[in-house]
Amino acid sequence: MELLFLGTGAGVPAKERNVSSVALQLLDERGATWLFDCGEATQHQILHTAIRPRRIEHIFITHLHGDHLFGLPGLLGSRSFQSGETPLTVFGPKGIRVFVETALAVSGTRLRYELNIAEIEEGVIFDDERFQVIAKRLDHGMPSYGFRVVEKDLPGPLLVERLQALGVRPGPIYQEIKQGKTVVLDDGTVIDGREFVGPPQKGRIVAVLGDTRFCEAAIELARDADVVVHEATFAAAEQRLAHDYFHSTTTDAAEVARRAGAKRLILTHISSRYQGEAALQLVAEARSVFPNTELAVDFASFSIPRG
Ligand SMILES: [Zn+2]
Ligand SMILES: [Zn+2]
């Protein structure tokens, strides 16, 4: 599990920072990539990475501002040309359907894969045996969502050495024991599977938040998360501007991570007014509130280890 930033700028593209998009690489977990936001030229950014568009399974759009959205039709079309054949689902606020369908229809773009569009509201928006995704509304003037990706706990490992000490040979019986079943050996020994399985491996939690002012919903989404991706459009001194434009400062983001009891914070959506030294200052501000903070740059990747 790894986060790969494709665009980390605010509002308009800059040479150093493209507009918003971040990929959650779930290659080991499900052989797939999930994308959060798709600003203009996201597909060009992808060309510089190992991401395969045909592997993109879900695209989550936090809100319908152009710097988070305008790259979507192009990417959807290219995925078709690049032999993407598996279904893809776009999750986004109300309006995402008419945007995508109109762009594809007027440009005569025909997709060779099944495209699902889900207009979301707050709550569980995706759930399968491995992952759950929860959405909540943030505070950005227009509907803007944050996403909490929860990896479900994995069953504990089979304690093979203990079984072998009892003389239980590997075979189909191991599968039954791993499932916690009670089995009887040929010699009449009763094995309670629950005693031969280690503790479950805790799943990871990643919160990716759209543009927002400091808000309670962000803290709830980030609760105990392994990683929180939060916008920091402004420096701490620009609290007034941040509030007026429905954005956050560095210390707003850090305060969210701190109150949520998160493990790690990554700042993104950085205004082009902060470059070089000024950008370093942003991290320092956030670290004064939440020490384990990093500043995303385009193409930065952060692996998210288990436990
Ligand atoms: Zn934005
Ligand atoms: Zn916005």
GROMACS .gro file of N, CA, C and O and ligand atoms in nm, residues 11 62-68 140 142 144 210-212 231 245-247 269, ligand 2:
model
   77
   11GLY      N    1  -0.532   2.518  -0.709
   11GLY     CA    2  -0.599   2.609  -0.803
   11GLY      C    3  -0.558   2.597  -0.948
   11GLY      O    4  -0.636   2.553  -1.032
   62THR      N    5  -1.322   1.440  -0.497
   62THR     CA    6  -1.363   1.501  -0.371
   62THR      C    7  -1.468   1.610  -0.393
   62THR      O    8  -1.563   1.622  -0.316
   63HIS      N    9  -1.448   1.692  -0.498
   63HIS     CA   10  -1.544   1.798  -0.530
   63HIS      C   11  -1.523   1.843  -0.673
   63HIS      O   12  -1.428   1.802  -0.739
   64LEU      N   13  -1.617   1.926  -0.721
   64LEU     CA   14  -1.624   1.950  -0.865
   64LEU      C   15  -1.549   2.076  -0.910
   64LEU      O   16  -1.568   2.121  -1.023
   65HIS      N   17  -1.462   2.130  -0.827
   65HIS     CA   18  -1.375   2.239  -0.876
   65HIS      C   19  -1.281   2.183  -0.983
   65HIS      O   20  -1.233   2.070  -0.973
   66GLY      N   21  -1.257   2.267  -1.085
   66GLY     CA   22  -1.182   2.220  -1.201
   66GLY      C   23  -1.046   2.163  -1.169
   66GLY      O   24  -0.999   2.069  -1.235
   67ASP      N   25  -0.978   2.218  -1.068
   67ASP     CA   26  -0.842   2.169  -1.039
   67ASP      C   27  -0.842   2.029  -0.979
   67ASP      O   28  -0.735   1.972  -0.956
   68HIS      N   29  -0.961   1.972  -0.957
   68HIS     CA   30  -0.971   1.836  -0.906
   68HIS      C   31  -1.040   1.744  -1.006
   68HIS      O   32  -1.056   1.625  -0.981
  140HIS      N   33  -1.632   2.355   0.237
  140HIS     CA   34  -1.558   2.419   0.127
  140HIS      C   35  -1.649   2.507   0.040
  140HIS      O   36  -1.619   2.530  -0.077
  142MET      N   37  -1.874   2.475  -0.168
  142MET     CA   38  -1.947   2.378  -0.250
  142MET      C   39  -1.929   2.240  -0.187
  142MET      O   40  -1.837   2.220  -0.107
  144SER      N   41  -1.790   1.925  -0.080
  144SER     CA   42  -1.657   1.866  -0.090
  144SER      C   43  -1.648   1.753   0.012
  144SER      O   44  -1.689   1.771   0.127
  210GLY      N   45  -1.070   1.626   0.075
  210GLY     CA   46  -1.080   1.729  -0.027
  210GLY      C   47  -1.055   1.866   0.033
  210GLY      O   48  -1.025   1.880   0.152
  211ASP      N   49  -1.067   1.969  -0.051
  211ASP     CA   50  -1.047   2.106  -0.003
  211ASP      C   51  -1.145   2.135   0.110
  211ASP      O   52  -1.263   2.100   0.104
  212THR      N   53  -1.096   2.206   0.211
  212THR     CA   54  -1.183   2.234   0.326
  212THR      C   55  -1.123   2.337   0.420
  212THR      O   56  -1.001   2.354   0.425
  231GLU      N   57  -0.524   1.913   0.276
  231GLU     CA   58  -0.479   2.034   0.205
  231GLU      C   59  -0.418   2.135   0.302
  231GLU      O   60  -0.454   2.141   0.421
  245TYR      N   61  -1.165   3.190   0.191
  245TYR     CA   62  -1.168   3.110   0.068
  245TYR      C   63  -1.200   2.962   0.094
  245TYR      O   64  -1.179   2.879   0.006
  246PHE      N   65  -1.247   2.931   0.212
  246PHE     CA   66  -1.284   2.792   0.246
  246PHE      C   67  -1.168   2.695   0.230
  246PHE      O   68  -1.183   2.586   0.178
  247HIS      N   69  -1.051   2.739   0.274
  247HIS     CA   70  -0.934   2.651   0.270
  247HIS      C   71  -0.873   2.640   0.410
  247HIS      O   72  -0.922   2.700   0.505
  269HIS      N   73  -0.193   2.029  -0.190
  269HIS     CA   74  -0.271   2.145  -0.234
  269HIS      C   75  -0.202   2.273  -0.187
  269HIS      O   76  -0.260   2.357  -0.117
  309ZN      ZN   77  -1.179   2.347  -0.423
   0.00000   0.00000   0.00000
